[in-house]
GROMACS .gro file of C-alpha atoms in nm:
model
  407
    1MET     CA    1   0.002  -0.005   0.008
    2GLU     CA    2   0.277   0.236   0.064
    3MET     CA    3   0.458   0.181  -0.283
    4ALA     CA    4   0.112   0.235  -0.411
    5ALA     CA    5   0.070   0.567  -0.241
    6ALA     CA    6   0.413   0.664  -0.377
    7LEU     CA    7   0.320   0.634  -0.728
    8PRO     CA    8   0.178   0.937  -0.921
    9SER     CA    9  -0.204   0.960  -0.946
   10SER     CA   10  -0.184   1.104  -1.291
   11TRP     CA   11   0.013   1.173  -1.580
   12GLU     CA   12   0.049   1.522  -1.463
   13GLU     CA   13   0.281   1.419  -1.160
   14LEU     CA   14   0.527   1.251  -1.375
   15PRO     CA   15   0.851   1.292  -1.179
   16PRO     CA   16   1.113   1.545  -1.360
   17ASP     CA   17   1.371   1.244  -1.390
   18ILE     CA   18   1.125   1.069  -1.613
   19LEU     CA   19   1.052   1.340  -1.809
   20GLY     CA   20   1.420   1.403  -1.863
   21LEU     CA   21   1.468   1.060  -1.962
   22VAL     CA   22   1.194   1.092  -2.226
   23LEU     CA   23   1.346   1.399  -2.347
   24ARG     CA   24   1.671   1.247  -2.403
   25HIS     CA   25   1.517   0.981  -2.632
   26LEU     CA   26   1.357   1.253  -2.854
   27PRO     CA   27   1.559   1.358  -3.131
   28SER     CA   28   1.344   1.606  -3.280
   29LEU     CA   29   1.312   1.966  -3.117
   30ALA     CA   30   0.964   1.979  -3.218
   31ASP     CA   31   0.874   1.659  -3.017
   32ARG     CA   32   1.045   1.805  -2.720
   33VAL     CA   33   0.854   2.121  -2.768
   34HIS     CA   34   0.528   1.920  -2.781
   35LEU     CA   35   0.614   1.736  -2.462
   36ARG     CA   36   0.649   2.027  -2.256
   37ALA     CA   37   0.331   2.197  -2.409
   38VAL     CA   38   0.111   1.913  -2.257
   39CYS     CA   39   0.058   2.074  -1.941
   40ARG     CA   40   0.213   2.337  -1.693
   41PRO     CA   41   0.357   2.053  -1.457
   42TRP     CA   42   0.527   1.887  -1.779
   43ARG     CA   43   0.653   2.227  -1.883
   44ALA     CA   44   0.809   2.298  -1.567
   45GLY     CA   45   0.948   1.948  -1.511
   46ALA     CA   46   1.110   1.920  -1.860
   47HIS     CA   47   1.281   2.278  -1.855
   48PRO     CA   48   1.628   2.210  -1.975
   49GLN     CA   49   1.789   2.366  -1.669
   50ARG     CA   50   1.645   2.101  -1.469
   51HIS     CA   51   1.842   1.837  -1.633
   52LYS     CA   52   2.180   1.723  -1.741
   53PRO     CA   53   2.256   1.867  -2.091
   54LEU     CA   54   2.032   1.688  -2.341
   55PRO     CA   55   2.181   1.544  -2.657
   56PRO     CA   56   2.148   1.804  -2.957
   57PRO     CA   57   1.843   1.787  -3.161
   58LEU     CA   58   1.861   1.658  -3.516
   59PRO     CA   59   1.937   1.924  -3.776
   60TRP     CA   60   1.634   2.064  -4.000
   61LEU     CA   61   1.658   2.147  -4.346
   62ALA     CA   62   1.693   2.526  -4.442
   63LEU     CA   63   1.531   2.618  -4.781
   64ARG     CA   64   1.611   2.956  -4.993
   65ASP     CA   65   1.281   3.088  -4.933
   66GLY     CA   66   1.342   3.087  -4.559
   67THR     CA   67   1.140   2.770  -4.483
   68LEU     CA   68   1.261   2.548  -4.235
   69VAL     CA   69   1.171   2.181  -4.260
   70ASP     CA   70   1.258   1.883  -4.011
   71LEU     CA   71   1.380   1.549  -4.125
   72ARG     CA   72   1.050   1.389  -4.162
   73GLY     CA   73   0.941   1.694  -4.407
   74ALA     CA   74   0.732   1.879  -4.149
   75PRO     CA   75   0.749   2.259  -4.190
   76VAL     CA   76   0.890   2.427  -3.870
   77ARG     CA   77   0.696   2.708  -3.731
   78CYS     CA   78   0.935   3.026  -3.666
   79VAL     CA   79   0.961   3.369  -3.699
   80PRO     CA   80   0.960   3.439  -4.078
   81ILE     CA   81   1.341   3.480  -4.194
   82LEU     CA   82   1.274   3.629  -4.515
   83ARG     CA   83   1.037   3.955  -4.478
   84ASP     CA   84   1.010   4.302  -4.632
   85GLY     CA   85   1.358   4.460  -4.687
   86VAL     CA   86   1.544   4.123  -4.649
   87PHE     CA   87   1.710   4.017  -4.995
   88ARG     CA   88   1.825   3.661  -4.907
   89TYR     CA   89   1.975   3.462  -4.585
   90LEU     CA   90   2.268   3.208  -4.510
   91ALA     CA   91   2.226   2.961  -4.227
   92VAL     CA   92   2.457   2.981  -3.943
   93ASP     CA   93   2.463   2.712  -3.699
   94ASN     CA   94   2.123   2.780  -3.508
   95LEU     CA   95   2.087   3.163  -3.644
   96ALA     CA   96   1.999   3.347  -3.989
   97PHE     CA   97   2.232   3.578  -4.143
   98LEU     CA   98   2.025   3.842  -4.324
   99VAL     CA   99   2.119   4.031  -4.614
  100HIS     CA  100   1.908   4.345  -4.647
  101ASP     CA  101   1.793   4.533  -4.970
  102ASP     CA  102   2.042   4.792  -4.910
  103GLY     CA  103   2.332   4.548  -4.867
  104SER     CA  104   2.331   4.580  -4.472
  105CYS     CA  105   2.358   4.272  -4.244
  106SER     CA  106   2.216   4.116  -3.925
  107LEU     CA  107   2.206   3.792  -3.732
  108MET     CA  108   1.848   3.656  -3.630
  109ASN     CA  109   1.714   3.384  -3.421
  110PRO     CA  110   1.430   3.227  -3.609
  111LEU     CA  111   1.303   3.075  -3.292
  112SER     CA  112   1.286   3.382  -3.060
  113GLY     CA  113   1.295   3.650  -3.329
  114GLN     CA  114   1.585   3.812  -3.162
  115THR     CA  115   1.774   4.013  -3.398
  116LEU     CA  116   2.155   4.175  -3.400
  117PRO     CA  117   2.256   4.455  -3.647
  118LEU     CA  118   2.606   4.414  -3.791
  119PRO     CA  119   2.640   4.784  -3.913
  120ASP     CA  120   3.024   4.717  -4.009
  121LEU     CA  121   3.002   4.443  -4.232
  122ALA     CA  122   2.836   4.614  -4.555
  123PRO     CA  123   3.126   4.865  -4.572
  124ALA     CA  124   3.390   4.586  -4.539
  125VAL     CA  125   3.201   4.378  -4.825
  126ARG     CA  126   3.196   4.708  -5.033
  127ARG     CA  127   3.576   4.733  -4.979
  128ALA     CA  128   3.631   4.369  -5.086
  129ILE     CA  129   3.441   4.434  -5.409
  130ASP     CA  130   3.656   4.723  -5.463
  131SER     CA  131   3.964   4.509  -5.428
  132VAL     CA  132   3.865   4.238  -5.705
  133PRO     CA  133   3.761   4.419  -6.047
  134ALA     CA  134   3.581   4.117  -6.159
  135TYR     CA  135   3.278   4.192  -5.939
  136GLY     CA  136   3.037   4.476  -5.957
  137GLN     CA  137   2.860   4.668  -5.669
  138SER     CA  138   2.561   4.421  -5.712
  139PHE     CA  139   2.760   4.197  -5.510
  140ILE     CA  140   2.696   4.396  -5.200
  141ARG     CA  141   2.380   4.170  -5.169
  142ASN     CA  142   2.497   3.848  -5.379
  143GLY     CA  143   2.841   3.818  -5.241
  144HIS     CA  144   2.809   3.644  -4.940
  145VAL     CA  145   2.923   3.280  -4.952
  146LYS     CA  146   2.954   3.154  -4.602
  147VAL     CA  147   2.929   3.303  -4.251
  148ILE     CA  148   3.077   3.136  -3.947
  149LEU     CA  149   3.101   3.215  -3.581
  150PRO     CA  150   3.259   3.053  -3.287
  151SER     CA  151   3.049   2.741  -3.166
  152PRO     CA  152   2.778   2.752  -3.025
  153PRO     CA  153   2.652   3.086  -3.116
  154ASP     CA  154   2.547   3.258  -2.797
  155TRP     CA  155   2.395   3.608  -2.755
  156THR     CA  156   2.540   3.671  -2.402
  157TRP     CA  157   2.900   3.637  -2.484
  158THR     CA  158   3.095   3.855  -2.238
  159SER     CA  159   3.366   3.885  -2.470
  160ASP     CA  160   3.355   3.978  -2.819
  161PRO     CA  161   3.479   3.681  -3.043
  162LEU     CA  162   3.541   3.703  -3.420
  163MET     CA  163   3.289   3.610  -3.689
  164ALA     CA  164   3.385   3.579  -4.044
  165VAL     CA  165   3.226   3.580  -4.388
  166LEU     CA  166   3.367   3.434  -4.699
  167VAL     CA  167   3.282   3.678  -4.989
  168LEU     CA  168   3.310   3.690  -5.368
  169ASP     CA  169   3.340   3.322  -5.457
  170GLY     CA  170   3.597   3.289  -5.173
  171TYR     CA  171   3.850   3.571  -5.300
  172CYS     CA  172   3.816   3.772  -4.982
  173VAL     CA  173   3.733   3.709  -4.609
  174VAL     CA  174   3.562   3.971  -4.405
  175VAL     CA  175   3.643   3.949  -4.053
  176SER     CA  176   3.446   4.129  -3.772
  177GLY     CA  177   3.373   4.148  -3.400
  178PHE     CA  178   3.031   3.975  -3.315
  179LYS     CA  179   2.897   4.263  -3.112
  180GLN     CA  180   3.107   4.548  -3.225
  181HIS     CA  181   3.468   4.685  -3.370
  182GLU     CA  182   3.527   4.767  -3.714
  183ALA     CA  183   3.525   4.494  -3.986
  184VAL     CA  184   3.811   4.454  -4.209
  185SER     CA  185   3.824   4.261  -4.567
  186ILE     CA  186   4.126   4.048  -4.638
  187SER     CA  187   4.255   3.915  -4.965
  188ILE     CA  188   4.490   3.605  -4.975
  189CYS     CA  189   4.750   3.642  -5.254
  190SER     CA  190   5.026   3.399  -5.311
  191GLU     CA  191   5.348   3.455  -5.478
  192ARG     CA  192   5.237   3.307  -5.769
  193ALA     CA  193   4.933   3.538  -5.815
  194GLU     CA  194   4.906   3.893  -5.956
  195GLY     CA  195   4.578   3.940  -5.750
  196PRO     CA  196   4.356   3.752  -5.492
  197GLU     CA  197   4.346   3.390  -5.504
  198ARG     CA  198   3.988   3.185  -5.450
  199ASN     CA  199   3.986   2.997  -5.125
  200HIS     CA  200   3.748   2.684  -5.031
  201ASP     CA  201   3.646   2.730  -4.692
  202ILE     CA  202   3.695   2.878  -4.357
  203ALA     CA  203   3.650   2.727  -3.997
  204PHE     CA  204   3.710   2.825  -3.641
  205LEU     CA  205   3.941   2.617  -3.403
  206HIS     CA  206   4.005   2.722  -3.064
  207GLY     CA  207   3.869   3.056  -3.120
  208LYS     CA  208   4.119   3.099  -3.433
  209LEU     CA  209   4.018   3.149  -3.776
  210TYR     CA  210   4.158   2.908  -4.054
  211ILE     CA  211   4.108   2.951  -4.428
  212LEU     CA  212   4.168   2.670  -4.687
  213THR     CA  213   4.323   2.787  -4.994
  214PHE     CA  214   4.276   2.688  -5.341
  215LYS     CA  215   4.561   2.450  -5.354
  216GLU     CA  216   4.492   2.306  -5.012
  217GLY     CA  217   4.712   2.535  -4.798
  218LEU     CA  218   4.612   2.631  -4.464
  219ARG     CA  219   4.633   2.967  -4.318
  220VAL     CA  220   4.542   3.114  -3.967
  221PHE     CA  221   4.413   3.465  -3.887
  222LYS     CA  222   4.657   3.644  -3.657
  223HIS     CA  223   4.446   3.915  -3.493
  224ASP     CA  224   4.148   3.976  -3.264
  225ALA     CA  225   3.838   4.177  -3.244
  226SER     CA  226   3.952   4.455  -3.009
  227HIS     CA  227   4.230   4.569  -3.277
  228LEU     CA  228   4.058   4.530  -3.606
  229GLY     CA  229   3.996   4.918  -3.621
  230ASN     CA  230   4.362   5.006  -3.540
  231PRO     CA  231   4.500   5.148  -3.848
  232LYS     CA  232   4.867   5.071  -3.735
  233SER     CA  233   4.816   4.698  -3.729
  234SER     CA  234   4.831   4.474  -4.016
  235PRO     CA  235   4.589   4.177  -3.997
  236GLY     CA  236   4.629   3.907  -4.214
  237PHE     CA  237   4.661   3.518  -4.251
  238HIS     CA  238   4.975   3.329  -4.193
  239GLN     CA  239   5.082   2.995  -4.345
  240CYS     CA  240   5.016   2.678  -4.119
  241ILE     CA  241   5.033   2.415  -4.435
  242ALA     CA  242   5.197   2.487  -4.737
  243GLU     CA  243   5.018   2.477  -5.074
  244ASP     CA  244   5.027   2.193  -5.291
  245PRO     CA  245   5.084   2.271  -5.664
  246LYS     CA  246   4.945   1.939  -5.811
  247GLN     CA  247   4.611   1.992  -5.631
  248GLN     CA  248   4.330   2.070  -5.898
  249GLU     CA  249   3.956   2.152  -5.849
  250ILE     CA  250   3.870   1.962  -6.179
  251TYR     CA  251   4.038   1.660  -6.278
  252GLY     CA  252   3.997   1.585  -6.663
  253TYR     CA  253   4.064   1.232  -6.825
  254ARG     CA  254   4.038   1.192  -7.173
  255ASN     CA  255   3.736   0.942  -7.284
  256ASN     CA  256   3.628   0.934  -6.938
  257PRO     CA  257   3.437   1.131  -6.695
  258SER     CA  258   3.590   1.452  -6.537
  259TYR     CA  259   3.613   1.481  -6.147
  260TYR     CA  260   3.492   1.826  -5.970
  261VAL     CA  261   3.683   1.809  -5.624
  262PRO     CA  262   3.522   2.086  -5.367
  263ARG     CA  263   3.706   2.089  -5.055
  264TYR     CA  264   3.544   2.172  -4.701
  265LEU     CA  265   3.677   2.258  -4.366
  266ALA     CA  266   3.525   2.185  -4.037
  267GLU     CA  267   3.604   2.152  -3.667
  268SER     CA  268   3.545   1.802  -3.549
  269ASN     CA  269   3.584   1.748  -3.161
  270GLY     CA  270   3.872   1.976  -3.138
  271ARG     CA  271   4.032   1.868  -3.489
  272LEU     CA  272   4.047   2.067  -3.791
  273LEU     CA  273   3.936   1.867  -4.100
  274MET     CA  274   3.960   1.902  -4.443
  275VAL     CA  275   3.709   1.702  -4.663
  276ARG     CA  276   3.756   1.623  -5.023
  277ARG     CA  277   3.434   1.539  -5.218
  278TRP     CA  278   3.486   1.368  -5.539
  279MET     CA  279   3.204   1.432  -5.792
  280SER     CA  280   3.190   1.252  -6.120
  281VAL     CA  281   3.083   1.466  -6.423
  282PRO     CA  282   2.981   1.298  -6.781
  283ARG     CA  283   3.158   1.442  -7.051
  284ASN     CA  284   2.996   1.742  -7.220
  285ALA     CA  285   2.756   1.768  -6.919
  286ARG     CA  286   2.683   2.082  -6.698
  287LEU     CA  287   2.851   2.052  -6.343
  288ARG     CA  288   2.584   2.222  -6.191
  289ASP     CA  289   2.324   1.951  -6.293
  290HIS     CA  290   2.481   1.650  -6.332
  291GLY     CA  291   2.777   1.597  -6.073
  292LYS     CA  292   2.738   1.286  -5.874
  293THR     CA  293   2.934   1.227  -5.574
  294VAL     CA  294   3.120   0.911  -5.583
  295GLY     CA  295   3.311   0.950  -5.253
  296PHE     CA  296   3.505   1.125  -4.970
  297GLU     CA  297   3.854   1.177  -4.866
  298VAL     CA  298   3.914   1.318  -4.495
  299PHE     CA  299   4.221   1.461  -4.362
  300GLU     CA  300   4.328   1.628  -4.022
  301ALA     CA  301   4.570   1.944  -3.980
  302ASP     CA  302   4.864   1.816  -3.802
  303LEU     CA  303   4.974   2.161  -3.666
  304THR     CA  304   5.234   2.001  -3.430
  305SER     CA  305   5.508   2.028  -3.653
  306THR     CA  306   5.640   2.344  -3.876
  307PRO     CA  307   5.522   2.332  -4.117
  308GLY     CA  308   5.221   2.153  -4.064
  309LYS     CA  309   5.070   1.874  -4.264
  310TRP     CA  310   4.744   1.704  -4.355
  311THR     CA  311   4.709   1.343  -4.238
  312LYS     CA  312   4.447   1.123  -4.393
  313LEU     CA  313   4.161   0.950  -4.181
  314GLU     CA  314   4.014   0.635  -4.205
  315SER     CA  315   3.748   0.735  -3.968
  316LEU     CA  316   3.564   1.037  -3.785
  317GLY     CA  317   3.636   0.899  -3.435
  318GLY     CA  318   3.259   0.821  -3.362
  319GLN     CA  319   3.163   1.172  -3.485
  320THR     CA  320   2.915   1.233  -3.758
  321LEU     CA  321   2.963   1.519  -4.012
  322PHE     CA  322   2.682   1.735  -4.169
  323LEU     CA  323   2.805   1.879  -4.480
  324SER     CA  324   2.725   2.182  -4.706
  325SER     CA  325   2.897   2.450  -4.866
  326GLN     CA  326   2.710   2.691  -4.642
  327CYS     CA  327   2.678   2.521  -4.318
  328THR     CA  328   2.868   2.257  -4.192
  329LYS     CA  329   2.896   2.084  -3.840
  330SER     CA  330   3.028   1.773  -3.653
  331LEU     CA  331   2.826   1.604  -3.391
  332LEU     CA  332   2.919   1.296  -3.170
  333ALA     CA  333   2.699   1.044  -3.290
  334SER     CA  334   2.652   0.873  -2.940
  335GLN     CA  335   2.492   1.184  -2.803
  336CYS     CA  336   2.255   1.224  -3.067
  337ALA     CA  337   1.915   1.038  -3.019
  338GLY     CA  338   1.731   0.917  -3.312
  339GLY     CA  339   1.977   0.677  -3.494
  340VAL     CA  340   2.237   0.888  -3.637
  341GLN     CA  341   2.519   0.699  -3.781
  342GLU     CA  342   2.885   0.745  -3.662
  343ASP     CA  343   3.167   0.779  -3.878
  344CYS     CA  344   2.943   0.907  -4.163
  345ILE     CA  345   2.911   1.213  -4.371
  346TYR     CA  346   2.536   1.352  -4.427
  347PHE     CA  347   2.592   1.561  -4.742
  348MET     CA  348   2.375   1.789  -4.940
  349HIS     CA  349   2.316   1.723  -5.314
  350ARG     CA  350   2.512   2.028  -5.489
  351ALA     CA  351   2.828   2.192  -5.431
  352PHE     CA  352   2.675   2.516  -5.528
  353ASP     CA  353   2.395   2.524  -5.230
  354ASN     CA  354   2.305   2.863  -5.253
  355PRO     CA  355   2.397   3.031  -5.594
  356SER     CA  356   2.239   3.367  -5.716
  357CYS     CA  357   1.924   3.297  -5.866
  358GLU     CA  358   1.971   3.566  -6.106
  359TYR     CA  359   2.259   3.383  -6.266
  360VAL     CA  360   2.208   3.027  -6.213
  361GLY     CA  361   1.831   3.000  -6.233
  362PRO     CA  362   1.603   2.747  -6.029
  363CYS     CA  363   1.729   2.441  -5.908
  364VAL     CA  364   1.695   2.128  -6.105
  365ASP     CA  365   1.680   1.873  -5.849
  366PRO     CA  366   1.785   1.989  -5.510
  367LEU     CA  367   1.827   1.629  -5.352
  368ALA     CA  368   1.934   1.424  -5.632
  369ASP     CA  369   2.279   1.365  -5.522
  370SER     CA  370   2.222   1.384  -5.134
  371GLY     CA  371   2.339   1.113  -4.950
  372VAL     CA  372   2.504   0.938  -4.654
  373TYR     CA  373   2.876   0.837  -4.680
  374SER     CA  374   2.998   0.571  -4.447
  375MET     CA  375   3.400   0.595  -4.373
  376ARG     CA  376   3.385   0.251  -4.315
  377ASP     CA  377   3.278   0.075  -4.628
  378GLY     CA  378   3.261   0.364  -4.853
  379LYS     CA  379   2.883   0.317  -4.956
  380ILE     CA  380   2.651   0.581  -5.019
  381THR     CA  381   2.299   0.565  -4.896
  382PRO     CA  382   1.969   0.791  -4.926
  383LEU     CA  383   2.003   1.102  -4.724
  384LEU     CA  384   1.610   1.114  -4.637
  385PRO     CA  385   1.322   0.878  -4.644
  386GLU     CA  386   1.187   0.854  -5.000
  387PRO     CA  387   0.864   1.041  -4.907
  388VAL     CA  388   1.052   1.327  -4.768
  389MET     CA  389   1.319   1.332  -5.066
  390ALA     CA  390   0.987   1.366  -5.295
  391GLU     CA  391   0.859   1.648  -5.104
  392MET     CA  392   1.162   1.834  -5.107
  393GLN     CA  393   1.228   1.751  -5.453
  394ARG     CA  394   0.880   1.911  -5.559
  395LYS     CA  395   1.004   2.233  -5.379
  396ARG     CA  396   1.298   2.305  -5.630
  397GLN     CA  397   1.506   2.505  -5.389
  398PHE     CA  398   1.842   2.482  -5.253
  399LEU     CA  399   1.896   2.339  -4.942
  400THR     CA  400   2.135   2.350  -4.658
  401TRP     CA  401   2.150   2.236  -4.288
  402PHE     CA  402   2.036   2.441  -3.984
  403PHE     CA  403   2.113   2.328  -3.628
  404PRO     CA  404   1.819   2.433  -3.369
  405ALA     CA  405   1.936   2.482  -3.008
  406ASP     CA  406   1.717   2.317  -2.737
  407ALA     CA  407   1.553   2.610  -2.501
   0.00000   0.00000   0.00000
């Protein structure tokens, strides 16, 4: 009888530790929100601050029109990302980087609607445009390729960490403080080039900004936000790993398919990784429409020696890598509820995830080449269940990853 008296008399009286256990087995943020919405006792008992850190929720798909969709294809209710005065946006972890009609920029949390203006970025992008003659002033709105922040993004930083924007197809990097300080635009030039060279990707590791050059060189940004506006200082990138002149972006073979090989840079559990993505392109075919991913190679930056070097990896050490040109993130698979596969790369279809629609036109098939690549056996499986893939294909929009934060 005493044991019976200790049991809850209704579902509303479930102990917080039981609610926390249930939350840990819900990989979808939407499901966690629904659980907390059942009743007030559940909302209080399932509050994140009452439990150990929960596993990160599964990522969402971010469409070019501002729609967020979960991995089951269900739309996510949030503050509209694209609204009057916003020209386009880029996904930045759990935030949206907004480019406004006048070229100004801001960061927004689509779940809360909180917005942070970035007044110094547009002038820095304009200076970058002026430094590369091939680009006109229209690129003040179209020139942003990728935006990164120290992970995880947080509005309450007591310090002012750097943020970085890759612009103009990778020819320049704009670096700014997250909250204040002047932004600077930096071009990378090699001894062989007369002007700025194109770069593949950027990433943060231990608060330092790294850039992957066209020939797989690695450079680190030697500066901090508090000195960006100092005219006597000379911010720039310093070489960590030398470039390899044999590396190409397109490899052509007579009477055989060519291979397009985009590179990505990603922080993964305290390591800096370079990912080569091999895409087979049939002869006389448009790369943008017909490239097919056939495999990946992953390398770790060994920075313990001078100069550093790339070391090839056979596994991701239990991590899972969600890959796209606009937003890439590594998660520990064992901490993710919902069957995320470890030592796998979840990749988006195209190397061109978010081109300017004026120049490229509508996407032909946004998920045709998406998949999950296993580092263990080299096999590629579908990214999403077939009904979800079919639904996304009907939308005819480019996709990237969005990583919601539990709150």
